[in-house]
mmCIF file of C-alpha atoms and ligand atoms in Angstrom:
data_model
loop_
_atom_site.group_PDB
_atom_site.id
_atom_site.type_symbol
_atom_site.label_atom_id
_atom_site.label_comp_id
_atom_site.label_asym_id
_atom_site.label_seq_id
_atom_site.Cartn_x
_atom_site.Cartn_y
_atom_site.Cartn_z
ATOM 1 C CA MET A 239 28.553 -12.649 -72.803
ATOM 2 C CA SER A 240 25.347 -13.505 -74.820
ATOM 3 C CA ALA A 241 24.246 -11.290 -78.001
ATOM 4 C CA PRO A 242 22.169 -8.209 -76.817
ATOM 5 C CA ASP A 243 18.729 -9.248 -77.736
ATOM 6 C CA VAL A 244 17.776 -6.272 -79.818
ATOM 7 C CA SER A 245 14.193 -7.088 -80.013
ATOM 8 C CA LEU A 246 13.622 -5.472 -76.448
ATOM 9 C CA LEU A 247 13.710 -2.336 -78.470
ATOM 10 C CA GLU A 248 10.785 -2.832 -80.803
ATOM 11 C CA PRO A 249 7.955 -0.406 -79.986
ATOM 12 C CA ASP A 250 5.634 -3.144 -78.785
ATOM 13 C CA ARG A 251 8.103 -4.850 -76.343
ATOM 14 C CA LEU A 252 9.154 -1.350 -74.937
ATOM 15 C CA GLU A 253 5.351 -0.376 -74.366
ATOM 16 C CA SER A 254 4.645 -3.836 -72.834
ATOM 17 C CA ALA A 255 7.681 -3.315 -70.397
ATOM 18 C CA ARG A 256 6.163 0.224 -69.717
ATOM 19 C CA ASP A 257 2.876 -1.056 -69.079
ATOM 20 C CA ALA A 258 3.814 -3.840 -66.775
ATOM 21 C CA ALA A 259 5.905 -1.455 -64.653
ATOM 22 C CA LEU A 260 2.950 1.090 -64.388
ATOM 23 C CA ALA A 261 0.724 -1.927 -63.596
ATOM 24 C CA ALA A 262 3.215 -2.952 -60.978
ATOM 25 C CA LEU A 263 3.369 0.583 -59.631
ATOM 26 C CA ALA A 264 -0.323 1.312 -59.204
ATOM 27 C CA ALA A 265 -0.804 -2.124 -57.452
ATOM 28 C CA THR A 266 1.796 -1.051 -54.966
ATOM 29 C CA GLY A 267 0.222 -0.442 -51.473
ATOM 30 C CA ALA A 268 2.917 0.403 -49.168
ATOM 31 C CA LEU A 269 5.962 2.160 -49.151
ATOM 32 C CA ASP A 270 8.228 -0.714 -48.475
ATOM 33 C CA GLU A 271 6.880 -2.618 -51.320
ATOM 34 C CA LEU A 272 8.644 0.036 -53.644
ATOM 35 C CA PRO A 273 12.131 -1.287 -53.494
ATOM 36 C CA ALA A 274 11.383 -4.815 -54.989
ATOM 37 C CA VAL A 275 9.159 -3.022 -57.682
ATOM 38 C CA ARG A 276 11.935 -0.718 -58.576
ATOM 39 C CA THR A 277 14.502 -3.843 -58.767
ATOM 40 C CA ALA A 278 11.996 -5.723 -61.049
ATOM 41 C CA HIS A 279 11.140 -2.625 -63.652
ATOM 42 C CA LEU A 280 14.176 -0.148 -63.058
ATOM 43 C CA GLY A 281 16.744 -2.384 -61.892
ATOM 44 C CA ASP A 282 19.996 -3.933 -64.004
ATOM 45 C CA ARG A 283 18.075 -6.809 -64.983
ATOM 46 C CA SER A 284 14.735 -4.968 -65.605
ATOM 47 C CA PRO A 285 13.510 -5.179 -69.311
ATOM 48 C CA ILE A 286 14.163 -1.571 -69.684
ATOM 49 C CA ALA A 287 17.818 -2.025 -68.628
ATOM 50 C CA LEU A 288 18.276 -4.696 -70.762
ATOM 51 C CA ALA A 289 16.879 -2.774 -73.862
ATOM 52 C CA ARG A 290 19.459 -0.004 -73.367
ATOM 53 C CA ARG A 291 22.227 -2.630 -73.210
ATOM 54 C CA ALA A 292 21.042 -3.565 -76.571
ATOM 55 C CA ILE A 293 21.085 -0.514 -78.332
ATOM 56 C CA GLY A 294 24.686 -0.887 -79.353
ATOM 57 C CA GLY A 295 23.653 -4.042 -81.515
ATOM 58 C CA LEU A 296 21.370 -2.035 -83.799
ATOM 59 C CA PRO A 297 22.780 -0.730 -86.940
ATOM 60 C CA GLY A 298 23.775 2.964 -86.916
ATOM 61 C CA PRO A 299 20.620 4.753 -88.503
ATOM 62 C CA GLU A 300 18.207 2.862 -86.333
ATOM 63 C CA LYS A 301 19.850 3.538 -82.845
ATOM 64 C CA ALA A 302 18.787 7.234 -82.767
ATOM 65 C CA GLU A 303 15.486 6.142 -83.190
ATOM 66 C CA ALA A 304 15.310 3.254 -80.756
ATOM 67 C CA GLY A 305 17.375 5.493 -78.203
ATOM 68 C CA LYS A 306 14.500 7.876 -78.312
ATOM 69 C CA ARG A 307 11.533 5.299 -78.081
ATOM 70 C CA LEU A 308 13.370 3.847 -75.052
ATOM 71 C CA ASN A 309 13.980 7.384 -73.387
ATOM 72 C CA VAL A 310 10.540 8.246 -73.437
ATOM 73 C CA VAL A 311 9.487 4.731 -71.850
ATOM 74 C CA LEU A 312 12.237 5.188 -69.501
ATOM 75 C CA GLN A 313 11.067 8.754 -68.507
ATOM 76 C CA VAL A 314 7.211 7.612 -68.366
ATOM 77 C CA VAL A 315 8.176 4.636 -65.983
ATOM 78 C CA GLN A 316 10.809 6.808 -63.734
ATOM 79 C CA ALA A 317 8.004 9.695 -63.386
ATOM 80 C CA ALA A 318 5.213 7.196 -62.663
ATOM 81 C CA TYR A 319 7.917 5.625 -59.759
ATOM 82 C CA ASP A 320 8.403 9.231 -58.412
ATOM 83 C CA GLU A 321 5.081 10.039 -58.333
ATOM 84 C CA ARG A 322 4.004 6.631 -56.587
ATOM 85 C CA ARG A 323 6.728 7.373 -54.114
ATOM 86 C CA THR A 324 5.502 10.743 -53.124
ATOM 87 C CA GLU A 325 1.606 9.516 -52.771
ATOM 88 C CA LEU A 326 2.755 6.541 -50.517
ATOM 89 C CA GLU A 327 5.087 8.868 -48.572
ATOM 90 C CA ALA A 328 2.274 11.152 -47.991
ATOM 91 C CA ASP A 329 -0.158 8.204 -47.013
ATOM 92 C CA ARG A 330 2.406 7.070 -44.668
ATOM 93 C CA ASP A 331 2.740 10.563 -43.076
ATOM 94 C CA VAL A 332 -1.157 11.055 -42.623
ATOM 95 C CA ARG A 333 -1.247 7.437 -40.861
ATOM 96 C CA VAL A 334 1.365 8.111 -38.523
ATOM 97 C CA LEU A 335 0.082 11.541 -37.715
ATOM 98 C CA ALA A 336 -3.561 9.939 -36.636
ATOM 99 C CA GLU A 337 -1.735 6.753 -35.022
ATOM 100 C CA GLU A 338 0.899 9.019 -33.064
ATOM 101 C CA THR A 339 -1.277 11.891 -32.119
ATOM 102 C CA VAL A 340 -0.862 12.729 -28.268
ATOM 103 C CA ASP A 341 -4.139 14.392 -26.798
ATOM 104 C CA VAL A 342 -2.476 16.967 -24.467
ATOM 105 C CA THR A 343 -5.940 17.323 -23.025
ATOM 106 C CA ALA A 344 -6.801 13.948 -22.417
ATOM 107 C CA LEU A 345 -6.930 12.808 -18.602
ATOM 108 C CA PRO A 346 -4.113 10.682 -17.279
ATOM 109 C CA GLY A 347 -5.059 6.979 -16.483
ATOM 110 C CA ARG A 348 -4.221 7.269 -13.303
ATOM 111 C CA LEU A 349 -4.283 4.369 -10.320
ATOM 112 C CA PRO A 350 -6.404 5.476 -7.662
ATOM 113 C CA VAL A 351 -4.325 6.249 -4.635
ATOM 114 C CA GLY A 352 -5.387 4.975 -1.320
ATOM 115 C CA ALA A 353 -5.563 6.284 1.856
ATOM 116 C CA ARG A 354 -3.939 5.429 5.370
ATOM 117 C CA HIS A 355 -6.331 3.726 7.831
ATOM 118 C CA PRO A 356 -7.216 6.115 10.715
ATOM 119 C CA LEU A 357 -6.039 3.171 13.127
ATOM 120 C CA THR A 358 -2.540 3.090 11.521
ATOM 121 C CA THR A 359 -2.338 7.046 11.876
ATOM 122 C CA ILE A 360 -3.452 7.133 15.368
ATOM 123 C CA GLN A 361 -0.800 4.019 16.489
ATOM 124 C CA GLU A 362 1.877 5.997 14.766
ATOM 125 C CA ARG A 363 1.138 9.266 16.474
ATOM 126 C CA ALA A 364 0.963 7.261 20.003
ATOM 127 C CA VAL A 365 4.224 5.638 19.204
ATOM 128 C CA ASP A 366 5.757 8.912 18.163
ATOM 129 C CA VAL A 367 4.645 10.689 21.515
ATOM 130 C CA PHE A 368 6.614 7.917 23.715
ATOM 131 C CA VAL A 369 9.359 7.720 21.472
ATOM 132 C CA ALA A 370 9.849 11.427 22.177
ATOM 133 C CA MET A 371 9.832 10.650 25.544
ATOM 134 C CA GLY A 372 12.980 8.246 25.177
ATOM 135 C CA TRP A 373 10.978 5.094 24.899
ATOM 136 C CA GLU A 374 11.568 2.275 22.649
ATOM 137 C CA LEU A 375 9.116 0.269 20.107
ATOM 138 C CA ALA A 376 8.554 -3.257 21.034
ATOM 139 C CA GLU A 377 6.694 -5.815 19.036
ATOM 140 C CA GLY A 378 5.623 -9.352 19.494
ATOM 141 C CA PRO A 379 3.817 -12.326 17.749
ATOM 142 C CA GLU A 380 -0.040 -12.445 17.256
ATOM 143 C CA VAL A 381 0.274 -16.010 17.626
ATOM 144 C CA GLU A 382 1.517 -16.512 21.086
ATOM 145 C CA HIS A 383 2.269 -19.152 23.603
ATOM 146 C CA GLU A 384 -0.071 -19.463 26.590
ATOM 147 C CA TRP A 385 2.920 -18.985 28.906
ATOM 148 C CA PHE A 386 3.625 -15.781 27.722
ATOM 149 C CA ASN A 387 -0.146 -14.543 27.155
ATOM 150 C CA PHE A 388 -1.497 -15.971 30.451
ATOM 151 C CA ASP A 389 1.074 -17.822 33.094
ATOM 152 C CA ALA A 390 3.717 -15.322 33.122
ATOM 153 C CA LEU A 391 1.346 -12.506 33.411
ATOM 154 C CA ASN A 392 0.110 -14.383 36.764
ATOM 155 C CA PHE A 393 -2.937 -15.915 35.202
ATOM 156 C CA GLY A 394 -3.479 -19.224 37.584
ATOM 157 C CA LYS A 395 -3.987 -22.381 35.440
ATOM 158 C CA ASP A 396 -7.618 -22.596 36.475
ATOM 159 C CA HIS A 397 -7.983 -18.743 37.286
ATOM 160 C CA PRO A 398 -11.255 -17.626 35.883
ATOM 161 C CA ALA A 399 -9.507 -14.579 34.423
ATOM 162 C CA ARG A 400 -8.257 -16.701 31.752
ATOM 163 C CA GLU A 401 -11.828 -16.910 30.479
ATOM 164 C CA MET A 402 -12.390 -13.077 31.118
ATOM 165 C CA GLN A 403 -10.687 -12.480 27.738
ATOM 166 C CA ASP A 404 -12.545 -15.114 25.648
ATOM 167 C CA THR A 405 -9.435 -16.686 24.264
ATOM 168 C CA LEU A 406 -8.933 -18.157 20.753
ATOM 169 C CA PHE A 407 -7.006 -21.359 21.276
ATOM 170 C CA LEU A 408 -5.264 -22.968 18.517
ATOM 171 C CA GLY A 409 -5.178 -26.539 17.710
ATOM 172 C CA PRO A 410 -4.105 -29.188 18.398
ATOM 173 C CA GLU A 411 -5.603 -29.173 21.887
ATOM 174 C CA ASP A 412 -1.950 -29.532 23.601
ATOM 175 C CA SER A 413 -0.149 -26.820 21.213
ATOM 176 C CA GLY A 414 -0.177 -24.337 24.028
ATOM 177 C CA LEU A 415 -0.818 -21.582 21.049
ATOM 178 C CA VAL A 416 -3.448 -18.848 21.398
ATOM 179 C CA MET A 417 -4.180 -15.807 19.352
ATOM 180 C CA ARG A 418 -2.776 -13.286 21.965
ATOM 181 C CA THR A 419 -5.713 -11.769 23.818
ATOM 182 C CA HIS A 420 -3.762 -8.850 24.813
ATOM 183 C CA THR A 421 -0.378 -6.941 23.972
ATOM 184 C CA SER A 422 0.728 -7.808 27.705
ATOM 185 C CA PRO A 423 2.765 -10.895 26.791
ATOM 186 C CA VAL A 424 5.398 -8.240 24.933
ATOM 187 C CA GLN A 425 5.979 -6.975 28.599
ATOM 188 C CA VAL A 426 7.250 -10.416 29.481
ATOM 189 C CA ARG A 427 9.060 -11.012 26.117
ATOM 190 C CA SER A 428 10.569 -7.184 26.512
ATOM 191 C CA LEU A 429 11.627 -7.944 29.960
ATOM 192 C CA LEU A 430 13.293 -11.232 29.069
ATOM 193 C CA THR A 431 15.352 -9.727 25.898
ATOM 194 C CA ARG A 432 16.480 -6.149 26.939
ATOM 195 C CA ASP A 433 18.757 -4.698 29.740
ATOM 196 C CA LEU A 434 17.081 -2.776 32.327
ATOM 197 C CA PRO A 435 15.926 -0.471 32.781
ATOM 198 C CA VAL A 436 13.241 -1.194 30.338
ATOM 199 C CA TYR A 437 10.821 1.623 28.679
ATOM 200 C CA VAL A 438 8.702 0.334 25.828
ATOM 201 C CA VAL A 439 5.705 1.028 23.636
ATOM 202 C CA VAL A 440 3.895 -1.941 21.968
ATOM 203 C CA PRO A 441 1.258 -1.281 19.242
ATOM 204 C CA GLY A 442 -0.591 -4.523 18.030
ATOM 205 C CA ARG A 443 -3.558 -6.511 16.956
ATOM 206 C CA VAL A 444 -5.115 -8.678 19.577
ATOM 207 C CA TYR A 445 -7.916 -11.302 19.210
ATOM 208 C CA ARG A 446 -10.794 -12.486 20.980
ATOM 209 C CA ALA A 447 -13.801 -14.533 20.737
ATOM 210 C CA ASP A 448 -16.044 -11.620 21.065
ATOM 211 C CA ALA A 449 -19.230 -11.103 18.841
ATOM 212 C CA LEU A 450 -18.825 -8.431 16.366
ATOM 213 C CA ASP A 451 -21.180 -5.690 17.147
ATOM 214 C CA ALA A 452 -21.008 -2.115 17.047
ATOM 215 C CA THR A 453 -18.211 -1.717 19.762
ATOM 216 C CA HIS A 454 -16.811 -4.744 20.039
ATOM 217 C CA SER A 455 -14.685 -6.600 17.115
ATOM 218 C CA PRO A 456 -12.893 -10.009 17.322
ATOM 219 C CA VAL A 457 -9.739 -8.488 16.243
ATOM 220 C CA PHE A 458 -8.732 -5.302 17.580
ATOM 221 C CA ALA A 459 -5.950 -2.849 18.203
ATOM 222 C CA GLN A 460 -4.035 -2.215 21.643
ATOM 223 C CA LEU A 461 -1.286 0.016 22.593
ATOM 224 C CA GLU A 462 0.635 -1.414 25.533
ATOM 225 C CA GLY A 463 3.218 0.563 27.895
ATOM 226 C CA LEU A 464 5.926 -0.915 30.467
ATOM 227 C CA ALA A 465 8.254 1.032 32.404
ATOM 228 C CA VAL A 466 10.794 -0.885 34.709
ATOM 229 C CA ASP A 467 13.218 1.051 36.545
ATOM 230 C CA GLU A 468 14.646 1.773 39.967
ATOM 231 C CA GLY A 469 12.231 3.640 42.174
ATOM 232 C CA ILE A 470 9.014 3.821 39.606
ATOM 233 C CA THR A 471 5.841 4.563 41.471
ATOM 234 C CA MET A 472 2.281 5.064 40.598
ATOM 235 C CA ALA A 473 3.093 9.080 40.349
ATOM 236 C CA HIS A 474 5.131 7.987 37.388
ATOM 237 C CA LEU A 475 2.498 6.099 35.601
ATOM 238 C CA ARG A 476 -0.272 9.380 36.499
ATOM 239 C CA GLY A 477 2.411 11.666 34.832
ATOM 240 C CA THR A 478 3.133 9.731 31.900
ATOM 241 C CA LEU A 479 -0.703 9.250 30.879
ATOM 242 C CA ASP A 480 -1.325 12.849 31.593
ATOM 243 C CA ALA A 481 1.548 13.750 29.073
ATOM 244 C CA PHE A 482 0.378 11.324 26.505
ATOM 245 C CA ALA A 483 -3.116 12.362 26.907
ATOM 246 C CA SER A 484 -2.413 16.015 26.281
ATOM 247 C CA ALA A 485 0.021 15.305 23.413
ATOM 248 C CA MET A 486 -2.533 13.104 21.596
ATOM 249 C CA PHE A 487 -5.701 14.540 22.343
ATOM 250 C CA GLY A 488 -5.215 18.222 23.413
ATOM 251 C CA GLU A 489 -2.963 20.249 25.933
ATOM 252 C CA GLY A 490 -4.186 19.699 29.486
ATOM 253 C CA LEU A 491 -6.527 16.973 29.055
ATOM 254 C CA LYS A 492 -6.681 14.794 32.451
ATOM 255 C CA THR A 493 -6.712 11.119 32.811
ATOM 256 C CA ARG A 494 -8.712 9.388 35.796
ATOM 257 C CA LEU A 495 -7.727 5.940 37.231
ATOM 258 C CA ARG A 496 -10.485 3.849 38.986
ATOM 259 C CA PRO A 497 -9.803 0.765 40.935
ATOM 260 C CA SER A 498 -9.884 -2.383 39.268
ATOM 261 C CA TYR A 499 -8.269 -5.924 38.780
ATOM 262 C CA PHE A 500 -5.707 -7.333 36.377
ATOM 263 C CA PRO A 501 -3.457 -10.625 37.576
ATOM 264 C CA PHE A 502 -0.347 -8.929 36.126
ATOM 265 C CA THR A 503 -0.925 -5.493 37.941
ATOM 266 C CA GLU A 504 -1.047 -4.536 41.852
ATOM 267 C CA PRO A 505 -2.637 -2.102 42.514
ATOM 268 C CA SER A 506 -4.664 -2.456 39.044
ATOM 269 C CA ALA A 507 -6.984 0.657 37.685
ATOM 270 C CA GLU A 508 -8.995 1.389 34.618
ATOM 271 C CA LEU A 509 -7.843 4.058 32.840
ATOM 272 C CA ASP A 510 -10.332 6.818 31.841
ATOM 273 C CA LEU A 511 -9.404 9.950 29.278
ATOM 274 C CA GLN A 512 -11.395 13.157 30.120
ATOM 275 C CA CYS A 513 -13.593 13.582 27.083
ATOM 276 C CA PHE A 514 -11.595 15.729 24.649
ATOM 277 C CA ALA A 515 -15.012 17.320 22.983
ATOM 278 C CA CYS A 516 -16.726 18.264 26.127
ATOM 279 C CA ARG A 517 -13.536 18.444 28.483
ATOM 280 C CA GLY A 518 -15.976 17.131 31.226
ATOM 281 C CA ALA A 519 -18.453 20.244 30.977
ATOM 282 C CA SER A 520 -20.961 17.978 29.772
ATOM 283 C CA ALA A 521 -21.000 16.449 33.234
ATOM 284 C CA GLU A 522 -20.982 19.477 35.232
ATOM 285 C CA PRO A 523 -24.569 20.384 36.493
ATOM 286 C CA GLY A 524 -26.466 22.403 33.654
ATOM 287 C CA GLY A 525 -23.610 21.419 31.141
ATOM 288 C CA GLU A 526 -24.556 20.885 27.357
ATOM 289 C CA PRO A 527 -25.028 17.408 26.628
ATOM 290 C CA CYS A 528 -22.241 15.512 24.901
ATOM 291 C CA ARG A 529 -22.467 13.081 22.118
ATOM 292 C CA VAL A 530 -19.102 11.939 22.304
ATOM 293 C CA CYS A 531 -18.863 10.743 26.213
ATOM 294 C CA SER A 532 -22.759 10.091 26.583
ATOM 295 C CA SER A 533 -22.423 13.356 28.897
ATOM 296 C CA GLU A 534 -20.352 11.083 31.158
ATOM 297 C CA GLY A 535 -17.422 13.594 31.260
ATOM 298 C CA TRP A 536 -15.022 10.552 30.866
ATOM 299 C CA ILE A 537 -14.060 7.794 28.002
ATOM 300 C CA GLU A 538 -12.915 4.275 29.162
ATOM 301 C CA VAL A 539 -9.625 3.521 27.359
ATOM 302 C CA GLY A 540 -7.799 0.531 29.091
ATOM 303 C CA GLY A 541 -6.497 -0.740 32.046
ATOM 304 C CA CYS A 542 -3.018 0.136 34.071
ATOM 305 C CA GLY A 543 -1.431 -0.351 37.324
ATOM 306 C CA MET A 544 1.935 -1.341 39.014
ATOM 307 C CA VAL A 545 3.662 -4.440 37.630
ATOM 308 C CA ASN A 546 2.899 -7.338 39.805
ATOM 309 C CA PRO A 547 6.185 -8.542 41.371
ATOM 310 C CA ALA A 548 5.240 -11.963 40.171
ATOM 311 C CA VAL A 549 5.426 -10.918 36.616
ATOM 312 C CA LEU A 550 8.917 -9.325 37.292
ATOM 313 C CA ARG A 551 10.064 -12.772 38.985
ATOM 314 C CA ALA A 552 9.023 -14.657 35.923
ATOM 315 C CA ALA A 553 10.867 -12.208 33.764
ATOM 316 C CA GLY A 554 13.989 -12.825 35.731
ATOM 317 C CA VAL A 555 13.741 -9.299 37.368
ATOM 318 C CA ASP A 556 14.359 -8.806 40.991
ATOM 319 C CA PRO A 557 11.684 -7.351 42.504
ATOM 320 C CA GLU A 558 13.284 -5.846 45.564
ATOM 321 C CA ARG A 559 15.389 -3.778 43.253
ATOM 322 C CA TYR A 560 13.199 -2.971 40.586
ATOM 323 C CA SER A 561 9.397 -1.838 40.058
ATOM 324 C CA GLY A 562 7.240 -0.714 37.243
ATOM 325 C CA PHE A 563 4.194 0.408 35.616
ATOM 326 C CA ALA A 564 2.236 -1.045 32.602
ATOM 327 C CA PHE A 565 -0.790 0.364 30.601
ATOM 328 C CA GLY A 566 -2.933 -1.030 27.749
ATOM 329 C CA MET A 567 -5.271 0.903 25.750
ATOM 330 C CA GLY A 568 -7.765 -0.061 23.219
ATOM 331 C CA LEU A 569 -6.519 2.102 20.163
ATOM 332 C CA ASP A 570 -10.256 1.313 18.067
ATOM 333 C CA ARG A 571 -12.410 3.047 20.632
ATOM 334 C CA ALA A 572 -9.826 6.121 20.812
ATOM 335 C CA VAL A 573 -10.346 6.448 17.066
ATOM 336 C CA MET A 574 -13.862 6.261 17.234
ATOM 337 C CA PHE A 575 -14.262 8.963 19.699
ATOM 338 C CA ARG A 576 -11.753 10.873 17.984
ATOM 339 C CA HIS A 577 -13.577 10.929 14.533
ATOM 340 C CA GLY A 578 -17.044 10.294 15.698
ATOM 341 C CA VAL A 579 -17.026 6.928 14.159
ATOM 342 C CA THR A 580 -20.408 5.073 15.753
ATOM 343 C CA ASP A 581 -19.438 1.451 14.423
ATOM 344 C CA ILE A 582 -16.316 -0.422 14.868
ATOM 345 C CA ARG A 583 -17.025 -2.556 11.906
ATOM 346 C CA ASP A 584 -16.163 0.380 9.621
ATOM 347 C CA LEU A 585 -12.389 0.239 10.890
ATOM 348 C CA TYR A 586 -12.455 -3.625 9.633
ATOM 349 C CA GLU A 587 -14.335 -3.758 6.428
ATOM 350 C CA GLY A 588 -11.847 -2.202 4.201
ATOM 351 C CA ASP A 589 -14.228 0.005 2.335
ATOM 352 C CA GLN A 590 -12.327 2.979 0.743
ATOM 353 C CA ARG A 591 -15.381 5.139 1.328
ATOM 354 C CA PHE A 592 -14.557 5.224 4.894
ATOM 355 C CA THR A 593 -10.671 5.439 4.854
ATOM 356 C CA LEU A 594 -10.340 8.071 1.958
ATOM 357 C CA PRO A 595 -11.453 11.085 4.106
ATOM 358 C CA PHE A 596 -8.676 10.079 6.309
ATOM 359 C CA GLY A 597 -6.150 10.120 3.686
ATOM 360 C CA THR A 598 -4.486 13.726 4.203
ATOM 361 C CA GLU A 599 -4.290 13.135 7.839
ATOM 362 C CA GLY A 600 -0.433 12.994 8.994
HETATM 363 C C1 LIG B 872 -6.442 -5.752 28.757
HETATM 364 O O1 LIG B 872 -6.295 -6.300 27.684
HETATM 365 C C2 LIG B 872 -4.834 -5.688 29.747
HETATM 366 N N1 LIG B 872 -4.000 -6.388 29.104
HETATM 367 C C3 LIG B 872 -4.770 -4.095 29.669
HETATM 368 C C4 LIG B 872 -3.525 -3.945 30.781
HETATM 369 C C5 LIG B 872 -2.322 -3.747 30.118
HETATM 370 C C6 LIG B 872 -3.850 -3.522 32.124
HETATM 371 C C7 LIG B 872 -1.306 -3.385 31.390
HETATM 372 C C8 LIG B 872 -2.903 -3.391 33.131
HETATM 373 C C9 LIG B 872 -1.671 -3.244 32.569
HETATM 374 P P1 LIG B 872 -8.841 -5.440 28.687
HETATM 375 O O2 LIG B 872 -9.390 -6.555 28.488
HETATM 376 O O3 LIG B 872 -9.830 -4.607 29.788
HETATM 377 O O4 LIG B 872 -7.450 -5.041 29.265
HETATM 378 O O5 LIG B 872 -8.789 -4.412 27.455
HETATM 379 C C10 LIG B 872 -8.221 -3.125 27.229
HETATM 380 C C11 LIG B 872 -9.127 -2.124 26.080
HETATM 381 O O6 LIG B 872 -9.142 -2.946 24.928
HETATM 382 C C12 LIG B 872 -10.568 -2.025 26.714
HETATM 383 O O7 LIG B 872 -10.656 -0.911 27.570
HETATM 384 C C13 LIG B 872 -11.066 -1.954 25.301
HETATM 385 O O8 LIG B 872 -10.992 -0.295 25.065
HETATM 386 C C14 LIG B 872 -10.448 -2.559 24.333
HETATM 387 N N2 LIG B 872 -11.099 -3.722 24.043
HETATM 388 C C15 LIG B 872 -11.240 -4.871 24.532
HETATM 389 N N3 LIG B 872 -11.982 -5.727 24.107
HETATM 390 C C16 LIG B 872 -12.454 -5.173 23.115
HETATM 391 C C17 LIG B 872 -13.269 -5.511 21.628
HETATM 392 N N4 LIG B 872 -13.846 -6.809 21.548
HETATM 393 N N5 LIG B 872 -12.976 -4.642 20.584
HETATM 394 C C18 LIG B 872 -12.608 -3.673 20.715
HETATM 395 N N6 LIG B 872 -11.971 -3.081 21.643
HETATM 396 C C19 LIG B 872 -11.895 -3.874 22.761
#
């Protein structure tokens, strides 16, 4: 071990060690820099610690004098160190308080909650009415084969009825694929895949090359119903539609059937709902005018009829044993009448200002 360097105890050496330590402490800007400054100026290998070890090397009379000098320097540096640490801790506390402040009065940054679309809501409510009667939910593809959309439904190859529904054909030309023009192809799909009797309700989107105007959209929603069982008659159709109208739009609301033509039903009828707003009163002599039904008393919602035996045969069902009824309604117009929506485009433009007011409807 080398001989202690007693010159470290000379007053000017001690003073410069003290000044260096004080300058280093003053230059320390953050709490985490302090340990290094402490090691350099108060640690085992610091000039002050080395000076303390050198005391033993001084002759007796000088020891007390040097010891006193050293103690004064040590106390000054230690006090400066403690003071700086207290200051830096206070700085840190102020900073942390500011940085981690929680403003309990601030409004939470919530994501806006969307609203359920009225078409979805009416569709679910309509399906619920049928499910409560024991019917099943069925679905089918929106890109459909012509056979399901037309042939199996008794549309002849060149039958003008094929054009009746402004079909969107999908390429290439012989693909045989169309955007389904109605939900009726799911009648055939259901009969082919389910055991008899069949009671199904089918909500879905359908497509036609209709020009977009206030009451027509090239994409719209239909609700199809099909019941095939032994002994089904037109009376069952009437009773089912009346029960549905009451459950959906109000107790006692009537339905009306007018003769019509669809290749897949025989006989066929147009289905009208009694106006839920005036309940037919506007069409009575002296009745108040009604904006919902234009004082007609009735609202046209779709078509219906007894399933044509040709359709049953196409789906492998024996028409001698089974009979059935079917109906198909446009849901868009039902929503429009129900909520006084005057333009069908509002249902498809996706503007939240339209859907939000329906947000709370269950
Ligand atoms: C049909 O689509 C038949 N499949 C209905 C049917 C089913 C009859 C089962 C018999 C048995 P239609 O083409 O009339 O029928 O359309 C039914 C309803 O869809 C119309 O009454 C109307 O409410 C709605 N609809 C038709 N075209 C549009 C359109 N472009 N925009 C909005 N709704 C429409």
